[in-house]
PDB file of C-alpha atoms in Angstrom:
ATOM      1  CA  MET I 708       0.000   0.000   0.000  1.00  0.00           C
ATOM      2  CA  ALA I 709       2.802   2.393   0.882  1.00  0.00           C
ATOM      3  CA  VAL I 710       4.611   1.707  -2.414  1.00  0.00           C
ATOM      4  CA  GLY I 711       1.408   2.179  -4.372  1.00  0.00           C
ATOM      5  CA  SER I 712       0.616   5.462  -2.640  1.00  0.00           C
ATOM      6  CA  LYS I 713       4.151   6.719  -3.363  1.00  0.00           C
ATOM      7  CA  LYS I 714       3.755   5.848  -7.048  1.00  0.00           C
ATOM      8  CA  ARG I 715       0.403   7.608  -7.174  1.00  0.00           C
ATOM      9  CA  GLY I 716       1.941  10.613  -5.445  1.00  0.00           C
ATOM     10  CA  LYS I 717       4.778  10.782  -7.985  1.00  0.00           C
ATOM     11  CA  GLY I 718       2.318  10.365 -10.835  1.00  0.00           C
ATOM     12  CA  GLU I 719       0.191  13.243  -9.565  1.00  0.00           C
ATOM     13  CA  LEU I 720       3.312  15.350  -9.144  1.00  0.00           C
ATOM     14  CA  TRP I 721       4.396  14.766 -12.747  1.00  0.00           C
ATOM     15  CA  ARG I 722       0.882  15.482 -14.003  1.00  0.00           C
ATOM     16  CA  GLU I 723       0.913  18.810 -12.138  1.00  0.00           C
ATOM     17  CA  ILE I 724       4.334  19.644 -13.607  1.00  0.00           C
ATOM     18  CA  LYS I 725       3.126  18.861 -17.144  1.00  0.00           C
ATOM     19  CA  LYS I 726      -0.028  20.851 -16.534  1.00  0.00           C
ATOM     20  CA  ASN I 727       1.971  23.918 -15.466  1.00  0.00           C
ATOM     21  CA  LYS I 728       4.969  23.403 -17.757  1.00  0.00           C
ATOM     22  CA  GLY I 729       4.661  26.955 -19.050  1.00  0.00           C
ATOM     23  CA  CYS I 730       5.213  28.372 -15.539  1.00  0.00           C
ATOM     24  CA  TYR I 731       8.163  26.061 -14.918  1.00  0.00           C
ATOM     25  CA  GLY I 732       9.628  27.112 -18.264  1.00  0.00           C
ATOM     26  CA  MET I 733       9.452  30.771 -17.254  1.00  0.00           C
ATOM     27  CA  ILE I 734      11.270  30.224 -13.953  1.00  0.00           C
ATOM     28  CA  ALA I 735      13.806  27.802 -15.457  1.00  0.00           C
ATOM     29  CA  PRO I 736      16.371  30.492 -16.470  1.00  0.00           C
ATOM     30  CA  PHE I 737      16.335  31.974 -12.963  1.00  0.00           C
ATOM     31  CA  MET I 738      16.664  28.535 -11.372  1.00  0.00           C
ATOM     32  CA  VAL I 739      19.662  27.704 -13.583  1.00  0.00           C
ATOM     33  CA  PHE I 740      21.474  30.888 -12.547  1.00  0.00           C
ATOM     34  CA  PHE I 741      20.429  30.407  -8.908  1.00  0.00           C
ATOM     35  CA  ILE I 742      21.795  26.849  -8.832  1.00  0.00           C
ATOM     36  CA  VAL I 743      25.034  27.704 -10.639  1.00  0.00           C
ATOM     37  CA  PHE I 744      25.883  30.932  -8.826  1.00  0.00           C
ATOM     38  CA  THR I 745      24.292  30.340  -5.383  1.00  0.00           C
ATOM     39  CA  ILE I 746      23.587  26.701  -4.546  1.00  0.00           C
ATOM     40  CA  ILE I 747      26.801  25.219  -5.970  1.00  0.00           C
ATOM     41  CA  PRO I 748      29.136  27.854  -4.406  1.00  0.00           C
ATOM     42  CA  VAL I 749      27.433  27.437  -1.016  1.00  0.00           C
ATOM     43  CA  VAL I 750      27.761  23.648  -1.153  1.00  0.00           C
ATOM     44  CA  MET I 751      31.415  23.968  -2.225  1.00  0.00           C
ATOM     45  CA  SER I 752      32.223  26.393   0.599  1.00  0.00           C
ATOM     46  CA  LEU I 753      31.105  24.010   3.347  1.00  0.00           C
ATOM     47  CA  PRO I 754      33.979  21.473   2.977  1.00  0.00           C
ATOM     48  CA  MET I 755      36.353  24.299   2.053  1.00  0.00           C
ATOM     49  CA  GLY I 756      36.060  25.616   5.621  1.00  0.00           C
ATOM     50  CA  PHE I 757      38.076  22.597   6.766  1.00  0.00           C
ATOM     51  CA  THR I 758      40.989  23.348   4.420  1.00  0.00           C
ATOM     52  CA  ASP I 759      43.876  25.749   3.991  1.00  0.00           C
ATOM     53  CA  PHE I 760      43.262  27.152   0.513  1.00  0.00           C
ATOM     54  CA  ASN I 761      44.844  30.279  -0.967  1.00  0.00           C
ATOM     55  CA  MET I 762      43.577  29.864  -4.589  1.00  0.00           C
ATOM     56  CA  VAL I 763      47.140  29.236  -5.812  1.00  0.00           C
ATOM     57  CA  GLN I 764      48.040  25.947  -4.170  1.00  0.00           C
ATOM     58  CA  PRO I 765      45.725  22.919  -3.898  1.00  0.00           C
ATOM     59  CA  PRO I 766      43.500  22.857  -0.785  1.00  0.00           C
ATOM     60  CA  LYS I 767      45.113  21.224   2.244  1.00  0.00           C
ATOM     61  CA  PHE I 768      42.838  19.564   4.807  1.00  0.00           C
ATOM     62  CA  VAL I 769      43.384  21.077   8.271  1.00  0.00           C
ATOM     63  CA  GLY I 770      40.358  19.740  10.143  1.00  0.00           C
ATOM     64  CA  LEU I 771      38.949  22.120  12.750  1.00  0.00           C
ATOM     65  CA  SER I 772      42.042  24.328  12.762  1.00  0.00           C
ATOM     66  CA  ASN I 773      40.264  27.267  11.097  1.00  0.00           C
ATOM     67  CA  PHE I 774      37.442  27.176  13.661  1.00  0.00           C
ATOM     68  CA  THR I 775      39.746  26.900  16.675  1.00  0.00           C
ATOM     69  CA  THR I 776      41.734  29.860  15.346  1.00  0.00           C
ATOM     70  CA  LEU I 777      38.527  31.836  14.869  1.00  0.00           C
ATOM     71  CA  PHE I 778      37.242  31.403  18.406  1.00  0.00           C
ATOM     72  CA  LEU I 779      40.503  31.151  20.351  1.00  0.00           C
ATOM     73  CA  SER I 780      43.011  33.377  18.558  1.00  0.00           C
ATOM     74  CA  ASP I 781      41.211  35.803  16.243  1.00  0.00           C
ATOM     75  CA  LYS I 782      40.384  38.815  18.431  1.00  0.00           C
ATOM     76  CA  ILE I 783      39.004  40.760  15.472  1.00  0.00           C
ATOM     77  CA  PHE I 784      36.531  37.957  14.754  1.00  0.00           C
ATOM     78  CA  MET I 785      35.312  37.985  18.353  1.00  0.00           C
ATOM     79  CA  LYS I 786      34.815  41.742  18.083  1.00  0.00           C
ATOM     80  CA  SER I 787      32.962  41.257  14.795  1.00  0.00           C
ATOM     81  CA  ILE I 788      30.559  38.846  16.552  1.00  0.00           C
ATOM     82  CA  ARG I 789      29.661  41.527  19.102  1.00  0.00           C
ATOM     83  CA  VAL I 790      29.236  44.142  16.387  1.00  0.00           C
ATOM     84  CA  THR I 791      27.067  41.805  14.289  1.00  0.00           C
ATOM     85  CA  LEU I 792      24.839  40.931  17.242  1.00  0.00           C
ATOM     86  CA  VAL I 793      24.345  44.600  18.136  1.00  0.00           C
ATOM     87  CA  PHE I 794      23.721  45.410  14.495  1.00  0.00           C
ATOM     88  CA  ALA I 795      21.259  42.533  14.001  1.00  0.00           C
ATOM     89  CA  LEU I 796      19.368  43.120  17.266  1.00  0.00           C
ATOM     90  CA  LEU I 797      18.879  46.804  16.436  1.00  0.00           C
ATOM     91  CA  THR I 798      18.302  46.793  12.686  1.00  0.00           C
ATOM     92  CA  GLY I 799      16.446  43.471  12.347  1.00  0.00           C
ATOM     93  CA  PRO I 800      13.449  43.937  14.697  1.00  0.00           C
ATOM     94  CA  VAL I 801      13.217  47.711  14.147  1.00  0.00           C
ATOM     95  CA  SER I 802      13.298  47.330  10.367  1.00  0.00           C
ATOM     96  CA  TYR I 803      10.764  44.493  10.490  1.00  0.00           C
ATOM     97  CA  VAL I 804       8.331  46.554  12.567  1.00  0.00           C
ATOM     98  CA  LEU I 805       8.862  49.566  10.289  1.00  0.00           C
ATOM     99  CA  CYS I 806       8.139  47.465   7.207  1.00  0.00           C
ATOM    100  CA  PHE I 807       4.917  46.192   8.734  1.00  0.00           C
ATOM    101  CA  LEU I 808       3.680  49.535  10.071  1.00  0.00           C
ATOM    102  CA  LEU I 809       4.475  51.417   6.866  1.00  0.00           C
ATOM    103  CA  ALA I 810       2.819  48.732   4.745  1.00  0.00           C
ATOM    104  CA  TRP I 811      -0.237  48.901   7.013  1.00  0.00           C
ATOM    105  CA  LEU I 812      -0.443  52.707   6.861  1.00  0.00           C
ATOM    106  CA  ILE I 813       0.045  52.798   3.088  1.00  0.00           C
ATOM    107  CA  ASN I 814      -2.692  50.187   2.677  1.00  0.00           C
ATOM    108  CA  GLU I 815      -5.162  52.642   4.254  1.00  0.00           C
ATOM    109  CA  MET I 816      -4.413  55.369   1.689  1.00  0.00           C
ATOM    110  CA  HIS I 817      -6.049  56.276  -1.599  1.00  0.00           C
ATOM    111  CA  PRO I 818      -5.048  53.837  -4.405  1.00  0.00           C
ATOM    112  CA  LYS I 819      -2.966  56.468  -6.246  1.00  0.00           C
ATOM    113  CA  LEU I 820      -1.177  57.476  -3.062  1.00  0.00           C
ATOM    114  CA  LYS I 821      -0.427  53.820  -2.321  1.00  0.00           C
ATOM    115  CA  THR I 822       1.724  53.563  -5.445  1.00  0.00           C
ATOM    116  CA  VAL I 823       3.543  56.827  -4.766  1.00  0.00           C
ATOM    117  CA  PHE I 824       4.407  56.079  -1.143  1.00  0.00           C
ATOM    118  CA  THR I 825       5.363  52.479  -1.895  1.00  0.00           C
ATOM    119  CA  LEU I 826       7.885  53.773  -4.427  1.00  0.00           C
ATOM    120  CA  ILE I 827       9.156  56.435  -2.005  1.00  0.00           C
ATOM    121  CA  PHE I 828       9.886  53.924   0.754  1.00  0.00           C
ATOM    122  CA  TYR I 829      11.150  51.151  -1.530  1.00  0.00           C
ATOM    123  CA  ALA I 830      13.473  53.296  -3.670  1.00  0.00           C
ATOM    124  CA  PRO I 831      16.273  53.610  -1.056  1.00  0.00           C
ATOM    125  CA  SER I 832      16.774  49.828  -1.075  1.00  0.00           C
ATOM    126  CA  MET I 833      17.618  50.058  -4.777  1.00  0.00           C
ATOM    127  CA  ALA I 834      19.600  53.302  -4.750  1.00  0.00           C
ATOM    128  CA  ASN I 835      22.227  52.788  -2.008  1.00  0.00           C
ATOM    129  CA  VAL I 836      23.455  56.356  -2.561  1.00  0.00           C
ATOM    130  CA  TYR I 837      26.238  56.429   0.036  1.00  0.00           C
ATOM    131  CA  THR I 838      27.639  59.707  -1.318  1.00  0.00           C
ATOM    132  CA  VAL I 839      24.542  61.502  -0.037  1.00  0.00           C
ATOM    133  CA  TRP I 840      25.020  60.053   3.437  1.00  0.00           C
ATOM    134  CA  GLN I 841      28.719  60.926   3.412  1.00  0.00           C
ATOM    135  CA  LEU I 842      27.689  64.523   2.755  1.00  0.00           C
ATOM    136  CA  ILE I 843      25.030  64.411   5.495  1.00  0.00           C
ATOM    137  CA  PHE I 844      27.499  63.047   8.073  1.00  0.00           C
ATOM    138  CA  SER I 845      30.526  64.916   6.773  1.00  0.00           C
ATOM    139  CA  GLY I 846      32.988  65.795   9.537  1.00  0.00           C
ATOM    140  CA  ASP I 847      33.388  69.446   8.563  1.00  0.00           C
ATOM    141  CA  MET I 848      31.178  72.508   8.994  1.00  0.00           C
ATOM    142  CA  ASN I 849      29.425  71.776   5.690  1.00  0.00           C
ATOM    143  CA  GLY I 850      28.034  68.448   6.849  1.00  0.00           C
ATOM    144  CA  TYR I 851      24.275  68.725   7.221  1.00  0.00           C
ATOM    145  CA  VAL I 852      24.148  67.092  10.642  1.00  0.00           C
ATOM    146  CA  ASN I 853      27.040  69.141  12.001  1.00  0.00           C
ATOM    147  CA  SER I 854      25.641  72.355  10.570  1.00  0.00           C
ATOM    148  CA  PHE I 855      22.205  71.666  12.018  1.00  0.00           C
ATOM    149  CA  LEU I 856      23.511  70.788  15.492  1.00  0.00           C
ATOM    150  CA  ILE I 857      25.871  73.794  15.596  1.00  0.00           C
ATOM    151  CA  ASN I 858      23.066  76.165  14.622  1.00  0.00           C
ATOM    152  CA  LEU I 859      20.968  74.758  17.447  1.00  0.00           C
ATOM    153  CA  GLY I 860      23.842  75.195  19.878  1.00  0.00           C
ATOM    154  CA  ILE I 861      23.982  71.487  20.723  1.00  0.00           C
ATOM    155  CA  ILE I 862      27.644  71.148  19.691  1.00  0.00           C
ATOM    156  CA  ASN I 863      30.418  73.753  19.414  1.00  0.00           C
ATOM    157  CA  SER I 864      32.673  72.055  16.859  1.00  0.00           C
ATOM    158  CA  PRO I 865      32.121  69.545  14.039  1.00  0.00           C
ATOM    159  CA  VAL I 866      31.850  65.867  14.996  1.00  0.00           C
ATOM    160  CA  GLN I 867      33.733  63.287  12.946  1.00  0.00           C
ATOM    161  CA  TRP I 868      30.749  61.003  12.432  1.00  0.00           C
ATOM    162  CA  LEU I 869      32.446  58.699   9.904  1.00  0.00           C
ATOM    163  CA  THR I 870      35.853  58.313  11.567  1.00  0.00           C
ATOM    164  CA  ASP I 871      35.259  58.625  15.292  1.00  0.00           C
ATOM    165  CA  GLY I 872      34.929  55.137  16.777  1.00  0.00           C
ATOM    166  CA  ARG I 873      32.159  56.326  19.093  1.00  0.00           C
ATOM    167  CA  TYR I 874      29.799  57.101  16.207  1.00  0.00           C
ATOM    168  CA  VAL I 875      30.643  54.895  13.217  1.00  0.00           C
ATOM    169  CA  LEU I 876      28.417  51.976  14.264  1.00  0.00           C
ATOM    170  CA  GLY I 877      25.468  54.252  15.062  1.00  0.00           C
ATOM    171  CA  VAL I 878      25.765  55.992  11.695  1.00  0.00           C
ATOM    172  CA  THR I 879      25.970  52.640   9.923  1.00  0.00           C
ATOM    173  CA  ILE I 880      22.828  51.421  11.702  1.00  0.00           C
ATOM    174  CA  VAL I 881      20.916  54.570  10.699  1.00  0.00           C
ATOM    175  CA  VAL I 882      21.819  54.133   7.024  1.00  0.00           C
ATOM    176  CA  GLN I 883      21.049  50.403   7.131  1.00  0.00           C
ATOM    177  CA  LEU I 884      17.563  51.166   8.452  1.00  0.00           C
ATOM    178  CA  TRP I 885      17.109  53.677   5.640  1.00  0.00           C
ATOM    179  CA  ILE I 886      17.791  51.080   2.938  1.00  0.00           C
ATOM    180  CA  SER I 887      16.131  48.134   4.671  1.00  0.00           C
ATOM    181  CA  LEU I 888      12.629  48.526   3.209  1.00  0.00           C
ATOM    182  CA  GLY I 889      13.211  46.099   0.363  1.00  0.00           C
ATOM    183  CA  ALA I 890      11.613  42.828  -0.734  1.00  0.00           C
ATOM    184  CA  GLY I 891      10.130  42.182   2.717  1.00  0.00           C
ATOM    185  CA  PHE I 892       8.326  45.517   2.597  1.00  0.00           C
ATOM    186  CA  LEU I 893       6.852  44.707  -0.835  1.00  0.00           C
ATOM    187  CA  ALA I 894       5.765  41.261   0.382  1.00  0.00           C
ATOM    188  CA  LEU I 895       3.895  42.821   3.301  1.00  0.00           C
ATOM    189  CA  ARG I 896       2.289  45.361   0.976  1.00  0.00           C
ATOM    190  CA  ALA I 897       1.058  42.516  -1.213  1.00  0.00           C
ATOM    191  CA  GLY I 898      -0.147  40.646   1.868  1.00  0.00           C
ATOM    192  CA  PHE I 899      -2.343  43.539   2.963  1.00  0.00           C
ATOM    193  CA  GLN I 900      -3.854  43.818  -0.507  1.00  0.00           C
ATOM    194  CA  ASN I 901      -4.664  40.092  -0.689  1.00  0.00           C
ATOM    195  CA  ILE I 902      -6.725  39.963   2.498  1.00  0.00           C
ATOM    196  CA  ASP I 903     -10.333  39.078   1.669  1.00  0.00           C
ATOM    197  CA  ARG I 904     -12.548  42.079   2.446  1.00  0.00           C
ATOM    198  CA  SER I 905     -15.310  39.756   3.607  1.00  0.00           C
ATOM    199  CA  MET I 906     -13.146  38.851   6.606  1.00  0.00           C
ATOM    200  CA  TYR I 907     -13.481  42.431   7.876  1.00  0.00           C
ATOM    201  CA  GLU I 908     -17.254  42.212   7.519  1.00  0.00           C
ATOM    202  CA  ALA I 909     -17.295  38.907   9.392  1.00  0.00           C
ATOM    203  CA  GLY I 910     -15.087  40.409  12.075  1.00  0.00           C
ATOM    204  CA  ALA I 911     -17.455  43.329  12.513  1.00  0.00           C
ATOM    205  CA  ILE I 912     -20.320  40.892  13.027  1.00  0.00           C
ATOM    206  CA  GLU I 913     -18.242  39.041  15.640  1.00  0.00           C
ATOM    207  CA  GLY I 914     -17.638  42.248  17.610  1.00  0.00           C
ATOM    208  CA  ILE I 915     -14.384  43.645  16.183  1.00  0.00           C
ATOM    209  CA  ARG I 916     -14.674  47.426  16.277  1.00  0.00           C
ATOM    210  CA  THR I 917     -11.228  49.079  16.169  1.00  0.00           C
ATOM    211  CA  ARG I 918      -8.365  48.953  13.672  1.00  0.00           C
ATOM    212  CA  TRP I 919      -6.069  47.467  16.330  1.00  0.00           C
ATOM    213  CA  GLN I 920      -8.491  44.588  16.840  1.00  0.00           C
ATOM    214  CA  GLU I 921      -8.595  44.069  13.068  1.00  0.00           C
ATOM    215  CA  LEU I 922      -4.807  44.025  13.029  1.00  0.00           C
ATOM    216  CA  ILE I 923      -4.517  41.395  15.778  1.00  0.00           C
ATOM    217  CA  TYR I 924      -7.433  39.107  14.921  1.00  0.00           C
ATOM    218  CA  ILE I 925      -7.681  39.422  11.111  1.00  0.00           C
ATOM    219  CA  VAL I 926      -4.628  40.968   9.465  1.00  0.00           C
ATOM    220  CA  ILE I 927      -1.764  39.161  11.202  1.00  0.00           C
ATOM    221  CA  PRO I 928      -3.355  35.675  11.062  1.00  0.00           C
ATOM    222  CA  SER I 929      -4.084  36.207   7.335  1.00  0.00           C
ATOM    223  CA  MET I 930      -0.506  37.214   6.432  1.00  0.00           C
ATOM    224  CA  GLY I 931       1.515  34.252   7.708  1.00  0.00           C
ATOM    225  CA  PRO I 932       3.533  33.607   4.497  1.00  0.00           C
ATOM    226  CA  GLN I 933       4.282  37.296   3.970  1.00  0.00           C
ATOM    227  CA  LEU I 934       5.282  37.781   7.611  1.00  0.00           C
ATOM    228  CA  MET I 935       7.584  34.771   7.388  1.00  0.00           C
ATOM    229  CA  PHE I 936       9.175  35.936   4.132  1.00  0.00           C
ATOM    230  CA  ALA I 937       9.763  39.450   5.491  1.00  0.00           C
ATOM    231  CA  ALA I 938      11.288  38.036   8.684  1.00  0.00           C
ATOM    232  CA  VAL I 939      13.685  35.811   6.737  1.00  0.00           C
ATOM    233  CA  MET I 940      14.718  38.727   4.522  1.00  0.00           C
ATOM    234  CA  GLN I 941      15.404  40.908   7.562  1.00  0.00           C
ATOM    235  CA  ILE I 942      17.473  38.151   9.178  1.00  0.00           C
ATOM    236  CA  VAL I 943      19.568  37.797   6.035  1.00  0.00           C
ATOM    237  CA  SER I 944      20.078  41.534   5.568  1.00  0.00           C
ATOM    238  CA  SER I 945      20.939  42.096   9.246  1.00  0.00           C
ATOM    239  CA  PHE I 946      23.457  39.274   9.588  1.00  0.00           C
ATOM    240  CA  THR I 947      25.103  39.785   6.196  1.00  0.00           C
ATOM    241  CA  ALA I 948      25.419  43.557   6.487  1.00  0.00           C
ATOM    242  CA  GLY I 949      28.850  44.801   5.569  1.00  0.00           C
ATOM    243  CA  THR I 950      28.542  46.786   2.371  1.00  0.00           C
ATOM    244  CA  VAL I 951      27.078  49.786   4.179  1.00  0.00           C
ATOM    245  CA  ALA I 952      30.008  50.060   6.577  1.00  0.00           C
ATOM    246  CA  GLN I 953      32.585  49.525   3.825  1.00  0.00           C
ATOM    247  CA  ASN I 954      31.134  52.282   1.664  1.00  0.00           C
ATOM    248  CA  LEU I 955      30.301  54.696   4.456  1.00  0.00           C
ATOM    249  CA  VAL I 956      32.955  54.511   7.185  1.00  0.00           C
ATOM    250  CA  GLY I 957      35.753  52.818   5.281  1.00  0.00           C
ATOM    251  CA  PHE I 958      37.412  49.424   5.356  1.00  0.00           C
ATOM    252  CA  PRO I 959      38.477  48.643   7.959  1.00  0.00           C
ATOM    253  CA  SER I 960      36.434  50.982  10.120  1.00  0.00           C
ATOM    254  CA  THR I 961      38.028  52.922  12.974  1.00  0.00           C
ATOM    255  CA  ASP I 962      39.107  50.453  15.692  1.00  0.00           C
ATOM    256  CA  TYR I 963      36.938  47.869  13.903  1.00  0.00           C
ATOM    257  CA  LYS I 964      33.876  49.470  15.517  1.00  0.00           C
ATOM    258  CA  ALA I 965      31.666  48.663  12.490  1.00  0.00           C
ATOM    259  CA  HIS I 966      33.452  45.422  11.552  1.00  0.00           C
ATOM    260  CA  THR I 967      30.816  42.689  11.088  1.00  0.00           C
ATOM    261  CA  ILE I 968      31.279  38.967  10.484  1.00  0.00           C
ATOM    262  CA  MET I 969      30.521  39.502   6.801  1.00  0.00           C
ATOM    263  CA  THR I 970      33.173  42.214   6.623  1.00  0.00           C
ATOM    264  CA  HIS I 971      35.633  39.821   8.275  1.00  0.00           C
ATOM    265  CA  ALA I 972      34.845  37.180   5.650  1.00  0.00           C
ATOM    266  CA  PHE I 973      35.341  39.795   2.915  1.00  0.00           C
ATOM    267  CA  ASP I 974      38.713  40.715   4.413  1.00  0.00           C
ATOM    268  CA  TYR I 975      40.059  37.154   4.334  1.00  0.00           C
ATOM    269  CA  GLY I 976      38.317  36.078   1.132  1.00  0.00           C
ATOM    270  CA  TRP I 977      38.756  39.081  -1.172  1.00  0.00           C
ATOM    271  CA  GLN I 978      41.747  40.880   0.320  1.00  0.00           C
ATOM    272  CA  ARG I 979      43.977  38.070   1.619  1.00  0.00           C
ATOM    273  CA  PHE I 980      42.597  35.232  -0.557  1.00  0.00           C
ATOM    274  CA  GLU I 981      42.579  32.826   2.385  1.00  0.00           C
ATOM    275  CA  MET I 982      39.514  31.055   1.064  1.00  0.00           C
ATOM    276  CA  GLY I 983      39.522  28.229   3.605  1.00  0.00           C
ATOM    277  CA  TYR I 984      39.494  30.617   6.542  1.00  0.00           C
ATOM    278  CA  ALA I 985      36.884  32.846   4.857  1.00  0.00           C
ATOM    279  CA  SER I 986      34.674  29.793   4.247  1.00  0.00           C
ATOM    280  CA  ALA I 987      34.921  28.881   7.936  1.00  0.00           C
ATOM    281  CA  ILE I 988      33.751  32.391   8.846  1.00  0.00           C
ATOM    282  CA  CYS I 989      30.819  32.106   6.438  1.00  0.00           C
ATOM    283  CA  MET I 990      29.911  28.689   7.881  1.00  0.00           C
ATOM    284  CA  VAL I 991      29.688  30.187  11.379  1.00  0.00           C
ATOM    285  CA  LEU I 992      27.501  32.974   9.987  1.00  0.00           C
ATOM    286  CA  PHE I 993      25.315  30.430   8.189  1.00  0.00           C
ATOM    287  CA  VAL I 994      24.753  28.454  11.401  1.00  0.00           C
ATOM    288  CA  ALA I 995      23.781  31.627  13.281  1.00  0.00           C
ATOM    289  CA  MET I 996      21.330  32.643  10.548  1.00  0.00           C
ATOM    290  CA  PHE I 997      19.876  29.119  10.407  1.00  0.00           C
ATOM    291  CA  ALA I 998      19.299  29.127  14.178  1.00  0.00           C
ATOM    292  CA  CYS I 999      17.530  32.501  13.994  1.00  0.00           C
ATOM    293  CA  ASN I1000      15.423  31.265  11.099  1.00  0.00           C
ATOM    294  CA  LYS I1001      14.308  28.223  13.092  1.00  0.00           C
ATOM    295  CA  LEU I1002      13.367  30.505  15.981  1.00  0.00           C
ATOM    296  CA  ILE I1003      11.294  32.696  13.664  1.00  0.00           C
ATOM    297  CA  ASN I1004       9.612  29.590  12.260  1.00  0.00           C
ATOM    298  CA  LYS I1005       8.492  28.611  15.750  1.00  0.00           C
ATOM    299  CA  VAL I1006       7.171  32.096  16.479  1.00  0.00           C
ATOM    300  CA  LEU I1007       5.334  32.624  13.182  1.00  0.00           C
ATOM    301  CA  GLY I1008       4.583  28.988  12.381  1.00  0.00           C
ATOM    302  CA  LYS I1009       1.083  29.208  13.900  1.00  0.00           C
ATOM    303  CA  TYR I1010       0.135  31.780  11.228  1.00  0.00           C
ATOM    304  CA  MET I1011       1.285  29.659   8.269  1.00  0.00           C
ATOM    305  CA  ASP I1012      -1.810  27.432   7.970  1.00  0.00           C
TER     306      ASP I1012
END
């Protein structure tokens, strides 16, 4: 019986694939590129973390040596863990809540305004105009922040926002929040639009009166997949952040104050070409992201049905 049910299941699967072959054909080019440039490199990097590989000589198996060096000898890596945790704990939840609240507020607007404001909030995730932020946080009198604070009498002399170790991480977090309304934000916008209007009518009959009650009892339970997707995207963007710091406060940042795990992997992989060590760093980052993803699955899993 079990073998027969498996055969029937496979037969139904193939019938569904043939039925929707046009859709599979459209996503095939993306899947080919995704497998070649994402899946295969990730799979290759896992065993590479146990080797000493400099891209010139053949890989040499070193066992757990890279990982013991990371956690016992690499002080910069330990600092990057602290920076990444601070960065992720601040940007991840705050950005996630911002995405949800902005998507909710935009959903209440006039249809034409919805398009305009969606573009306004989504555009920064595509632009990444770091030159503008370097001008805003410039360390001279012409920097917008310095000029504004001096005119208010809050400070007496310009602050070196991009080079002073006391401020570089805070500035990086601000810019990361600015560009964080990306794919997760669009998914939540789509989720709000796909909620069946009859559910609001049924809720009103059941005694739901305020928008907050609608949010808790109708909206959130109806947006499980979108909430999950947005959460995963925020986890990825928070833990893999590094480009913002490199473009804004330099590489390496002052006293490694904005040095994340991803930046550390970039240092060893692209600057020193120690690919084995860089792969070990990425493996540690992957495990941390996987653990956070499992935690999110437990929290939001009840909304997925």
